[in-house]
mmCIF file of C-alpha atoms in Angstrom:
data_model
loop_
_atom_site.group_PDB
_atom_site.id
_atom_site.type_symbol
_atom_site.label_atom_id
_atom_site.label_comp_id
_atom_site.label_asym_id
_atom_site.label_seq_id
_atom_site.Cartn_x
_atom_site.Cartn_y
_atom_site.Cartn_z
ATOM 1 C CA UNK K 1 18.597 -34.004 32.502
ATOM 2 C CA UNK K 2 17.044 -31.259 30.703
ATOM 3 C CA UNK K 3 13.000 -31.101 30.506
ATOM 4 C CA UNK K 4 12.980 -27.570 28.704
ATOM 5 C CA UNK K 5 15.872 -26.916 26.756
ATOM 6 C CA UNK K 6 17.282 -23.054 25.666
ATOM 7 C CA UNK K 7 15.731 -21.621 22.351
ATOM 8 C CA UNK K 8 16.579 -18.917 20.918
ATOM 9 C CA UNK K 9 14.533 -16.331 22.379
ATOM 10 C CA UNK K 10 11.236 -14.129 20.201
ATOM 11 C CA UNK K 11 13.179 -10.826 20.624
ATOM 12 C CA UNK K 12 15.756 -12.212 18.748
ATOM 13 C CA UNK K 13 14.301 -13.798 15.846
ATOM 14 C CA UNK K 14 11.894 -10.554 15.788
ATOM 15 C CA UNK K 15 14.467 -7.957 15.900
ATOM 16 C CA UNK K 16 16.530 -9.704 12.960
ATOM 17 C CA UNK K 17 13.374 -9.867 11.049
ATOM 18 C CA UNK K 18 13.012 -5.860 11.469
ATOM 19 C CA UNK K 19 16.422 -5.517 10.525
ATOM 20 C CA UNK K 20 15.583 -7.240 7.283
ATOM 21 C CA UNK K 21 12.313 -5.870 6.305
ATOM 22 C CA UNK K 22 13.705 -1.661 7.075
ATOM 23 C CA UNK K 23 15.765 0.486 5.241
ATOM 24 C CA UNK K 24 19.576 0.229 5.635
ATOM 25 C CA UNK K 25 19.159 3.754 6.108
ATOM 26 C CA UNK K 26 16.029 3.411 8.297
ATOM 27 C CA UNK K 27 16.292 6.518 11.422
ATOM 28 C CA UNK K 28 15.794 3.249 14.033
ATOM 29 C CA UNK K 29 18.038 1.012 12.423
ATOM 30 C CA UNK K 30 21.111 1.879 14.714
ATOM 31 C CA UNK K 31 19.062 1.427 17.830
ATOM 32 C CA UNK K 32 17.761 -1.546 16.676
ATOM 33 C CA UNK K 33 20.630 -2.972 15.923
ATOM 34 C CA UNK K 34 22.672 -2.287 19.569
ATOM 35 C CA UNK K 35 19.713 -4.256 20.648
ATOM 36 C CA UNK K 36 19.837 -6.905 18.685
ATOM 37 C CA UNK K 37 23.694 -7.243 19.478
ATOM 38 C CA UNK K 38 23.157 -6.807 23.372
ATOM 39 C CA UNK K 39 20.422 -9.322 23.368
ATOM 40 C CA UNK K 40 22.442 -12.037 21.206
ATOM 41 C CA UNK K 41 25.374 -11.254 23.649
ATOM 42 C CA UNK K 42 23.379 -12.402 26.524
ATOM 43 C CA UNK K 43 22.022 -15.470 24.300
ATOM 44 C CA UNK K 44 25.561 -16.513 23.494
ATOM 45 C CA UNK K 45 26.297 -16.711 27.529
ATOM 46 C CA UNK K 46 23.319 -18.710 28.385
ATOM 47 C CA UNK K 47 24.378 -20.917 25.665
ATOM 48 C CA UNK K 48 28.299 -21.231 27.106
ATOM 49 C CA UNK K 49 26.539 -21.998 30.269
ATOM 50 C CA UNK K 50 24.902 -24.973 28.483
ATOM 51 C CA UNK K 51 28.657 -26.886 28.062
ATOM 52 C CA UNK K 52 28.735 -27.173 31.865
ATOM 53 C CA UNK K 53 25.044 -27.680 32.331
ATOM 54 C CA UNK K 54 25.772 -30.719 29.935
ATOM 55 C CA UNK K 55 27.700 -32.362 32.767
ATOM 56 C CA UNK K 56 24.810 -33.254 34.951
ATOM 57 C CA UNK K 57 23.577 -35.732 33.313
ATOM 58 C CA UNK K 58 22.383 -37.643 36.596
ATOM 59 C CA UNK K 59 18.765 -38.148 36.350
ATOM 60 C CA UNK K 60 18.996 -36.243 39.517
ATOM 61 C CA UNK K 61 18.855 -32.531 38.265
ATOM 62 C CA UNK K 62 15.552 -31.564 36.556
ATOM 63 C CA UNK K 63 17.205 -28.634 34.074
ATOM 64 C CA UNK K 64 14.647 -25.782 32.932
ATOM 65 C CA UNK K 65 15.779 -23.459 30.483
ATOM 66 C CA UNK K 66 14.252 -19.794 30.066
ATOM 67 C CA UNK K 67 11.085 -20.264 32.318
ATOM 68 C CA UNK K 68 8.789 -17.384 32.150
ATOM 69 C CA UNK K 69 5.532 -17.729 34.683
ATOM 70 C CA UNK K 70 2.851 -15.970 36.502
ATOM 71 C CA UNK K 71 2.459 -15.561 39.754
ATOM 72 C CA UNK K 72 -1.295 -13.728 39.123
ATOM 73 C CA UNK K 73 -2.574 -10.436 38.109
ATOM 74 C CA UNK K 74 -0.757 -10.182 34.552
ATOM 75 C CA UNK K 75 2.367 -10.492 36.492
ATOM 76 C CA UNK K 76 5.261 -12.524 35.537
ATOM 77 C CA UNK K 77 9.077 -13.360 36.256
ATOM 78 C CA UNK K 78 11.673 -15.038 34.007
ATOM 79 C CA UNK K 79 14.331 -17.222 35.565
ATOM 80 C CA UNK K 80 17.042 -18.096 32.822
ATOM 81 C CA UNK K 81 18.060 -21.435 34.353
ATOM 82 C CA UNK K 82 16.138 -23.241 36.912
ATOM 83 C CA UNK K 83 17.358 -26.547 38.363
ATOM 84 C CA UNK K 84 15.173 -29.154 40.615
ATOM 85 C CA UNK K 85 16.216 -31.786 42.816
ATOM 86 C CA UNK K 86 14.626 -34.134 45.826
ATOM 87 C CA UNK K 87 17.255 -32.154 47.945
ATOM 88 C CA UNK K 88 17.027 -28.194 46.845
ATOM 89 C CA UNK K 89 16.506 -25.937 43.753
ATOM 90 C CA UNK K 90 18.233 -23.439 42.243
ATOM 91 C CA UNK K 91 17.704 -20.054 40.392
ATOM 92 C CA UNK K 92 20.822 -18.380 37.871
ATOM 93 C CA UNK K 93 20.918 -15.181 36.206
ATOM 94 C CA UNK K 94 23.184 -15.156 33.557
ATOM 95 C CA UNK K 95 25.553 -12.190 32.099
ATOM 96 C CA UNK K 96 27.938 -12.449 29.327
ATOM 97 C CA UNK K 97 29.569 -9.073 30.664
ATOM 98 C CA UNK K 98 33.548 -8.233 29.998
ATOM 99 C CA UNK K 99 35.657 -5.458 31.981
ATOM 100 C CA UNK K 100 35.108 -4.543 35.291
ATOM 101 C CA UNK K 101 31.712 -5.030 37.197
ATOM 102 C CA UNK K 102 31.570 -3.093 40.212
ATOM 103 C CA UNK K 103 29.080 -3.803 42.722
ATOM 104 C CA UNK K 104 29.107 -1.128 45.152
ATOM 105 C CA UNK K 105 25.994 -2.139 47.003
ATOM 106 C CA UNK K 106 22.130 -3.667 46.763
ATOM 107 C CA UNK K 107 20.507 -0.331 46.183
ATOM 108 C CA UNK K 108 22.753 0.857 43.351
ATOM 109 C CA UNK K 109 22.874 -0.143 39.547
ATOM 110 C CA UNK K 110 25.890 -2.227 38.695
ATOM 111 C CA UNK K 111 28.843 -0.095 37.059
ATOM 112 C CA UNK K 112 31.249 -1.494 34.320
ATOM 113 C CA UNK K 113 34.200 -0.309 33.523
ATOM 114 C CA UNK K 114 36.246 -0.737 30.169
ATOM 115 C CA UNK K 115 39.890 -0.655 31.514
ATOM 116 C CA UNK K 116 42.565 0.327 29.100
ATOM 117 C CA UNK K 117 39.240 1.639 26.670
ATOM 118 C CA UNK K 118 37.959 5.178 26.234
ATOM 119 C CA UNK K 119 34.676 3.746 26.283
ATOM 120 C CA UNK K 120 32.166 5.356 28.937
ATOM 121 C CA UNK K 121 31.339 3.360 32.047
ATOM 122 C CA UNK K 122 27.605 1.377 31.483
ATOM 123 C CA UNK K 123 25.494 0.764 34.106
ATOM 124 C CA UNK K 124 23.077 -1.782 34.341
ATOM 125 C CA UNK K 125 19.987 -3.076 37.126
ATOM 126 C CA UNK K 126 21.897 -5.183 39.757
ATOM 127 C CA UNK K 127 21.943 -8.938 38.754
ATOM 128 C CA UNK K 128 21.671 -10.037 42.467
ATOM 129 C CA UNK K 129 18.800 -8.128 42.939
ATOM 130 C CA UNK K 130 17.065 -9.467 39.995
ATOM 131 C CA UNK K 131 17.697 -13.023 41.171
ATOM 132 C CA UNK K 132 16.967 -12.262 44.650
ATOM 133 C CA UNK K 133 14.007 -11.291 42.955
ATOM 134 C CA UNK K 134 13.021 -13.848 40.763
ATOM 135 C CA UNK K 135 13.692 -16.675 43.567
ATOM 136 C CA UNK K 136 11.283 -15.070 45.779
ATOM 137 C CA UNK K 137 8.620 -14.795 43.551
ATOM 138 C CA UNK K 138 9.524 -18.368 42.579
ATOM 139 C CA UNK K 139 9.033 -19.249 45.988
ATOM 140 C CA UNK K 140 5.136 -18.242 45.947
ATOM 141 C CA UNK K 141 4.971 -19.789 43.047
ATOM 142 C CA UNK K 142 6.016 -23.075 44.618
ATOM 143 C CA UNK K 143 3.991 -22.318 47.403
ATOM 144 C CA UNK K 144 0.630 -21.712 45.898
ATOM 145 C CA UNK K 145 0.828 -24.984 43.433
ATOM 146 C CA UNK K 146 0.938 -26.818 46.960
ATOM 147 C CA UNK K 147 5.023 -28.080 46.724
ATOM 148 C CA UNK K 148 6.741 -28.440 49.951
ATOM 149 C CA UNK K 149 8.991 -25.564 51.386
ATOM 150 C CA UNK K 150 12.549 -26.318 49.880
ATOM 151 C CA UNK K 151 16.152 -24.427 50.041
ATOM 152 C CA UNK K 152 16.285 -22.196 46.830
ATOM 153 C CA UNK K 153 19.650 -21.032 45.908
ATOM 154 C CA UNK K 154 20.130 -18.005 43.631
ATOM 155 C CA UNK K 155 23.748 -17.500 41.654
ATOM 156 C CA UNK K 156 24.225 -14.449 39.235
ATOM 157 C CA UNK K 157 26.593 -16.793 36.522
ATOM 158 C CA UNK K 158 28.881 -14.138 34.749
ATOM 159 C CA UNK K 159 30.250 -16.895 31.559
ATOM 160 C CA UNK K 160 32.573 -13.818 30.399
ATOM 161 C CA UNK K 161 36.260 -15.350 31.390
ATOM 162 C CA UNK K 162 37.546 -12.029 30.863
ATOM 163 C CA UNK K 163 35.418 -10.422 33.631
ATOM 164 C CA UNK K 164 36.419 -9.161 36.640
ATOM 165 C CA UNK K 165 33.852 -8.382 39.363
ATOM 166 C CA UNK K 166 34.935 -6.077 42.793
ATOM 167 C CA UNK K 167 32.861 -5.022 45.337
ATOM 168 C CA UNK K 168 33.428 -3.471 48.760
ATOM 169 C CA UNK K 169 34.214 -6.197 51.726
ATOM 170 C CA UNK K 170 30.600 -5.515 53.183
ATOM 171 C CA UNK K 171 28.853 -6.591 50.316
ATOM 172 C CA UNK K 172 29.083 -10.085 51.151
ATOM 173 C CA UNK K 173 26.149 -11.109 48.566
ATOM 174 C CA UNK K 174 28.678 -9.778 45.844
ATOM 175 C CA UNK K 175 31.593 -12.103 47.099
ATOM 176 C CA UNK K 176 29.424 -15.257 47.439
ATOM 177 C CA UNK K 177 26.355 -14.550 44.468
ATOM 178 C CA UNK K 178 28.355 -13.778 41.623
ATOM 179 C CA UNK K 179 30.209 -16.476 40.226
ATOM 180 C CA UNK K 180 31.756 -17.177 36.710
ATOM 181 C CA UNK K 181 30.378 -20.299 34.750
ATOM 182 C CA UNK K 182 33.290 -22.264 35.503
ATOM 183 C CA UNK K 183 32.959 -22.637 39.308
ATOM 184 C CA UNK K 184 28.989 -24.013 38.630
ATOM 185 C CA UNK K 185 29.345 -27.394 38.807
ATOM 186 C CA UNK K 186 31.811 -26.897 42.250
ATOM 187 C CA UNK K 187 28.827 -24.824 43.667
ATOM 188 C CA UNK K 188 25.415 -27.491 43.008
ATOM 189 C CA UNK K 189 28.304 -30.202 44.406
ATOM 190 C CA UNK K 190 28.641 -27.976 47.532
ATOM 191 C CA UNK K 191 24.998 -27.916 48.141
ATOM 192 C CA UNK K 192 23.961 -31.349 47.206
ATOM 193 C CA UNK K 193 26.323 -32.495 50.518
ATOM 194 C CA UNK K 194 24.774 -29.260 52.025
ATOM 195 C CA UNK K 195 21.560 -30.208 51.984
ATOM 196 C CA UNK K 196 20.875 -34.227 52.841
ATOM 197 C CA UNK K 197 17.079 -34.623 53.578
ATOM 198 C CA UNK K 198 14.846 -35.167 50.796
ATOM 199 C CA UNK K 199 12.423 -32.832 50.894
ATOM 200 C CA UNK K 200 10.578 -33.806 47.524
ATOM 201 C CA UNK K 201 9.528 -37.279 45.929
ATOM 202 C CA UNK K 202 10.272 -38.128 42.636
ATOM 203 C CA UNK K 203 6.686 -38.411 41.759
ATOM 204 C CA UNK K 204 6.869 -34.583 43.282
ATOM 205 C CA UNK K 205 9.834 -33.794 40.725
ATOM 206 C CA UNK K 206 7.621 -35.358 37.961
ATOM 207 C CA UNK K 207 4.868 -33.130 39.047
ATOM 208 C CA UNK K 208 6.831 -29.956 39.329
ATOM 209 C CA UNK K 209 8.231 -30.499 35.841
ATOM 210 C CA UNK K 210 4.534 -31.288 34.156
ATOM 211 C CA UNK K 211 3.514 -27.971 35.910
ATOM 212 C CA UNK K 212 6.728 -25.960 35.205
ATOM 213 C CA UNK K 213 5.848 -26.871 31.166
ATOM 214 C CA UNK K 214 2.461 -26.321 30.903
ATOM 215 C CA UNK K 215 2.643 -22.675 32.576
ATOM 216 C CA UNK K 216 5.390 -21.574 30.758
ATOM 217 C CA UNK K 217 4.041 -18.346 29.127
ATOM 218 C CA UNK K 218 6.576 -16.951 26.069
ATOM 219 C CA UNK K 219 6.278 -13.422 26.367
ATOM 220 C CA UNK K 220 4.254 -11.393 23.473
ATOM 221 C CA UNK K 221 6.795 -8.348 22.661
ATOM 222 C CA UNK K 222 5.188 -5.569 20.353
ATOM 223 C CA UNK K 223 8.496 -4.584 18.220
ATOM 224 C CA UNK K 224 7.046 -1.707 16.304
ATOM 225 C CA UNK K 225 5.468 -0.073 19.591
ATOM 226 C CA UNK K 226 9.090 -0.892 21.739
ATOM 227 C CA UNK K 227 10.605 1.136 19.020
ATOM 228 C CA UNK K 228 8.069 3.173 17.834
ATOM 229 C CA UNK K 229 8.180 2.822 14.413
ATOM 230 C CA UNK K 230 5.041 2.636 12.203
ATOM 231 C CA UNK K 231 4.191 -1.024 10.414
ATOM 232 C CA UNK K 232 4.535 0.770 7.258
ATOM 233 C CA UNK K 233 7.881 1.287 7.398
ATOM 234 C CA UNK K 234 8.895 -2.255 6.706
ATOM 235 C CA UNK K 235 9.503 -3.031 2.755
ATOM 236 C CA UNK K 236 7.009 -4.904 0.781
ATOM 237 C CA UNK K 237 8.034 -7.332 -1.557
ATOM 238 C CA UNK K 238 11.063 -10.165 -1.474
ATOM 239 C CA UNK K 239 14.276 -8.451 -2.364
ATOM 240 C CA UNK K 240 16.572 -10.878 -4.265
ATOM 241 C CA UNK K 241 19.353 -12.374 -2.282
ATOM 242 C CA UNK K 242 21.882 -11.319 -5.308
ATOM 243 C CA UNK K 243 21.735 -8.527 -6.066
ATOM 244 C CA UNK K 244 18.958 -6.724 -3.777
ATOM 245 C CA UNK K 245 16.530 -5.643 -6.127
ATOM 246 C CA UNK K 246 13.085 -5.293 -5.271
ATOM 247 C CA UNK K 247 10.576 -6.927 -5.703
ATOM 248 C CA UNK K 248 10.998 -10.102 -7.220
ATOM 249 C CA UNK K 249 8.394 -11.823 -9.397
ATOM 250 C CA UNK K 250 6.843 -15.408 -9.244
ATOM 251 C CA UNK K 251 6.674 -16.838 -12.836
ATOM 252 C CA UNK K 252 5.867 -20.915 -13.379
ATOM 253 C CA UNK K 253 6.419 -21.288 -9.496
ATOM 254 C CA UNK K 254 9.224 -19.974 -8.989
ATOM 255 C CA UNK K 255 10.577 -16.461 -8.110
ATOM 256 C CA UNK K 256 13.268 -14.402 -10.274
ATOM 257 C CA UNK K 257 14.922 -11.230 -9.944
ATOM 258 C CA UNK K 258 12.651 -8.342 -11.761
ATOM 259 C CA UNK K 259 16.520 -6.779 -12.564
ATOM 260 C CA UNK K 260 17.206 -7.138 -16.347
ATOM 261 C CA UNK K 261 20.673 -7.462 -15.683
ATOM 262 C CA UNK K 262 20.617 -10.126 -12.546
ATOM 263 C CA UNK K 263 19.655 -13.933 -13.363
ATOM 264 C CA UNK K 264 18.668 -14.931 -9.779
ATOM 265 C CA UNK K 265 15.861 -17.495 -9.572
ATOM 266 C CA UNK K 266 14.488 -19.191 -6.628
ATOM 267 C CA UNK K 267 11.284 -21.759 -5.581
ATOM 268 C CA UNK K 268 10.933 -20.815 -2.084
ATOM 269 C CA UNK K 269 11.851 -17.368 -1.350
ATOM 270 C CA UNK K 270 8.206 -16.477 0.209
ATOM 271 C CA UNK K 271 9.160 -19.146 3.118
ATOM 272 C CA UNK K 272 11.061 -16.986 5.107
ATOM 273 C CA UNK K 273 8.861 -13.780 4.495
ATOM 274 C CA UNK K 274 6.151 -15.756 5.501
ATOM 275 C CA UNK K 275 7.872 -16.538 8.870
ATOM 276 C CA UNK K 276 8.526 -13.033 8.963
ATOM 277 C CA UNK K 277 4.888 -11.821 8.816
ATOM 278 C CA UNK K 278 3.540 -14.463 11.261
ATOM 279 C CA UNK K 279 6.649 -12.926 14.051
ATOM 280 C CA UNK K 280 6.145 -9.360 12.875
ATOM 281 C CA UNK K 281 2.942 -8.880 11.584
ATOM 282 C CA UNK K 282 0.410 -11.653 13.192
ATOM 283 C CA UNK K 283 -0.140 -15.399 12.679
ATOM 284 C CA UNK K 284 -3.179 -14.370 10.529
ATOM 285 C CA UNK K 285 -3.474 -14.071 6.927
ATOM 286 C CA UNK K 286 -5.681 -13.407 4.311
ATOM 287 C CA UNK K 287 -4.838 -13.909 0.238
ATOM 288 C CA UNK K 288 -4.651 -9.841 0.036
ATOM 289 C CA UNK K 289 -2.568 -9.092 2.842
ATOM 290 C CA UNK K 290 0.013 -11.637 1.306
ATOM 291 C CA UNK K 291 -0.448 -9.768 -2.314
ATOM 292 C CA UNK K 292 0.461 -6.648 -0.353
ATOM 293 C CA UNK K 293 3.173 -7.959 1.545
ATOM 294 C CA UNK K 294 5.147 -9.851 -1.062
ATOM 295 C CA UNK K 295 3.660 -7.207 -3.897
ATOM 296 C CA UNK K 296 2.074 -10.319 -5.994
ATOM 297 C CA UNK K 297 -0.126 -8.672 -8.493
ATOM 298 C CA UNK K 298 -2.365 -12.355 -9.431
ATOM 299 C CA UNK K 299 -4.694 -13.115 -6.876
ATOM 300 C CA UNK K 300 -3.992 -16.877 -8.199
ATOM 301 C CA UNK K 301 -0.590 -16.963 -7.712
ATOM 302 C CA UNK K 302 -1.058 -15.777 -4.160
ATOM 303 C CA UNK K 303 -3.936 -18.229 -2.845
ATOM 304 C CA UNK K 304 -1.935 -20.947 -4.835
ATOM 305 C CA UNK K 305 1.300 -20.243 -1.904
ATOM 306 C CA UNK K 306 -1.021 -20.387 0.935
ATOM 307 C CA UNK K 307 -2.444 -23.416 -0.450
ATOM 308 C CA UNK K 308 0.889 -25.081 -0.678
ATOM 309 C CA UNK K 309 1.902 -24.007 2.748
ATOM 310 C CA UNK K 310 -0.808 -26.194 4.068
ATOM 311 C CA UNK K 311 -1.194 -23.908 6.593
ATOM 312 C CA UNK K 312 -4.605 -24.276 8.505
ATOM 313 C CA UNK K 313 -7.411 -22.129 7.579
ATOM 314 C CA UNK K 314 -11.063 -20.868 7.857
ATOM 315 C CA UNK K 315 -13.421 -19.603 5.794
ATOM 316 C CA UNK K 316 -14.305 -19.859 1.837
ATOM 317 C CA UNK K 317 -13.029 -17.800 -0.837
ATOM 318 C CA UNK K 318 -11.931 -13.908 -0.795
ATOM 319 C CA UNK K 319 -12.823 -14.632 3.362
ATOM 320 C CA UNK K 320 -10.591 -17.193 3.799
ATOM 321 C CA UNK K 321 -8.015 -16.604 7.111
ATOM 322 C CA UNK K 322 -4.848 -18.826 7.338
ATOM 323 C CA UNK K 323 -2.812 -19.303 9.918
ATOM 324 C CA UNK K 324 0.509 -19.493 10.508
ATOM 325 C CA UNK K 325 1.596 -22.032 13.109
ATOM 326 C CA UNK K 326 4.105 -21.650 15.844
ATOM 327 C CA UNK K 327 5.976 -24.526 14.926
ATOM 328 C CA UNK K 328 6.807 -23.413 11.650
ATOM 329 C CA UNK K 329 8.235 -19.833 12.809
ATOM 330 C CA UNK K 330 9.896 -21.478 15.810
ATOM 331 C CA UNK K 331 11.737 -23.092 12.566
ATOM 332 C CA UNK K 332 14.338 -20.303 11.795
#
């Protein structure tokens, strides 16, 4: 059963609000948007993964989805999929990678090839390694909340059906790591009559999941400094969905199009720039920094919004902070 189940991760949702807010013809905006694509590539695999995931429904498998903890010192480690039993665990990295993926051995980056393409070769940090990794670390983890030592199995889960991975003979962890999504389910069945003593109690699996929850730590990603670009850069003001003039105005409560010739009209427009500002800018706001973000020239009309937002808030008049909750930009 699943106890944390897949979002969409903050990169996204922050990198398509950049791509919004910026120029079309914005120096970054190329960059930005390879990003964007490579990250909702990887998404789209963890979330294939999910139809064969959805077959182990036995209240036996404790499913954790995009875990992110500490181990101390600042440090942290991300597994993608984590899975708990009474009998063993196990840790998947997942890659939604087509062509050829050749491992050539532990120490090297990963090389893929686009056969039949005049595309370059890429090369990427080797998934094993980076599971490897994250199951040892995982292991301390374990260990210093107190758990019992138990098996921890590791699979890079490639959910690409066009992929095809080779590797050298001697690079056994290649042959026997690296699996595609398909052969999952055959793999946890192979270790569940592997492994036959019970090393945890369920009140133990209870306990790992209430600690596996309240440690998860999302990670804070600084968009403007990852791609150095300056906060002023982003556009002020809602641009109308129509016809992409900017800004609009907010007359009797409701928004319209500042373009003579364009008729758009809207209530809620500010909702999503709102969202916007709490993943871009900060969860803070004051009535000014709205006026300057959404270019509202009545001081009214902007305290009115916030208002209406019910957002909670400190402070009286012109020093009044709102803030925007997680809730409603995990709401996209």
């Amino acid at each position: 059963m699943i106890i944390k189940p897949r979002t969409i991760p903050k990169k996204i949702l922050k990198l398509r609000a950049l791509l919004f807010l910026l120029s079309t013809i914005h120096p970054k905006r190329l960059s930005i948007e390879g990003e964007l694509g490579r990250r909702e590539g990887g998404y789209r695999g963890e979330q294939s993964l999910d139809y064969y995931l959805s077959f182990l429904e036995n209240e036996e498998y404790y499913i954790f989805q995009g875990l992110r903890l500490s181990i101390g010192n600042g440090y942290f480690y991300q597994i993608d999929t984590y899975i708990a039993t009474l009998y063993f665990t196990l840790a998947l990295e997942t890659k939604n990678m087509s062509g050829t993926i050749h491992y050539d051995n532990p120490s090297n980056p990963v090389v893929r090839t686009h056969p039949n393409s005049d595309r370059e070769p890429d090369r990427f940090d080797n998934p094993i390694e980076q599971v490897k990794h994250q199951a040892r670390q995982h292991k301390r983890w374990l260990q210093n909340a107190k758990f019992p030592s138990i098996p921890l199995e590791h699979y890079v889960v490639n959910t690409n059906s066009k992929a095809i991975s080779k590797a050298p003979p001697e690079y056994h962890e290649a042959h026997t790591r690296v699996i595609h999504a398909s052969l999952l389910l055959e793999k946890i069945e192979a270790h569940r009559k592997e492994y036959t003593k019970e090393i945890l109690q369920k009140k133990d699996l209870r306990k790992l999941s209430n600690l596996l929850i309240k440690h998860h730590t999302p990670e804070e990603w600084d968009i403007f400094h990852a791609f150095d670009i300056p906060k002023s850069d982003i556009y002020n003001g809602i641009r109308c969905p129509k016809c992409s003039w900017t800004p609009m105005k907010r007359v009797h409560g409701r928004w319209g199009c500042s373009n003579n010739s364009c008729d758009y009209n809207s209530e809620n427009e500010h909702v999503i720039y709102l969202k916007y500002y709490g993943l871009l800018i900060g969860r803070e706001i004051k009535v000014s920094e709205l006026m300057a973000f959404l270019k509202i020239d009545c001081r009214f009309i902007a305290n009115r919004i916030l208002h209406k937002m019910n957002f909670p808030s400190v402070g009286e008049c012109k020093g009044r902070v709102y803030y925007i909750p997680e809730e409603f930009i995990d709401d996209m």
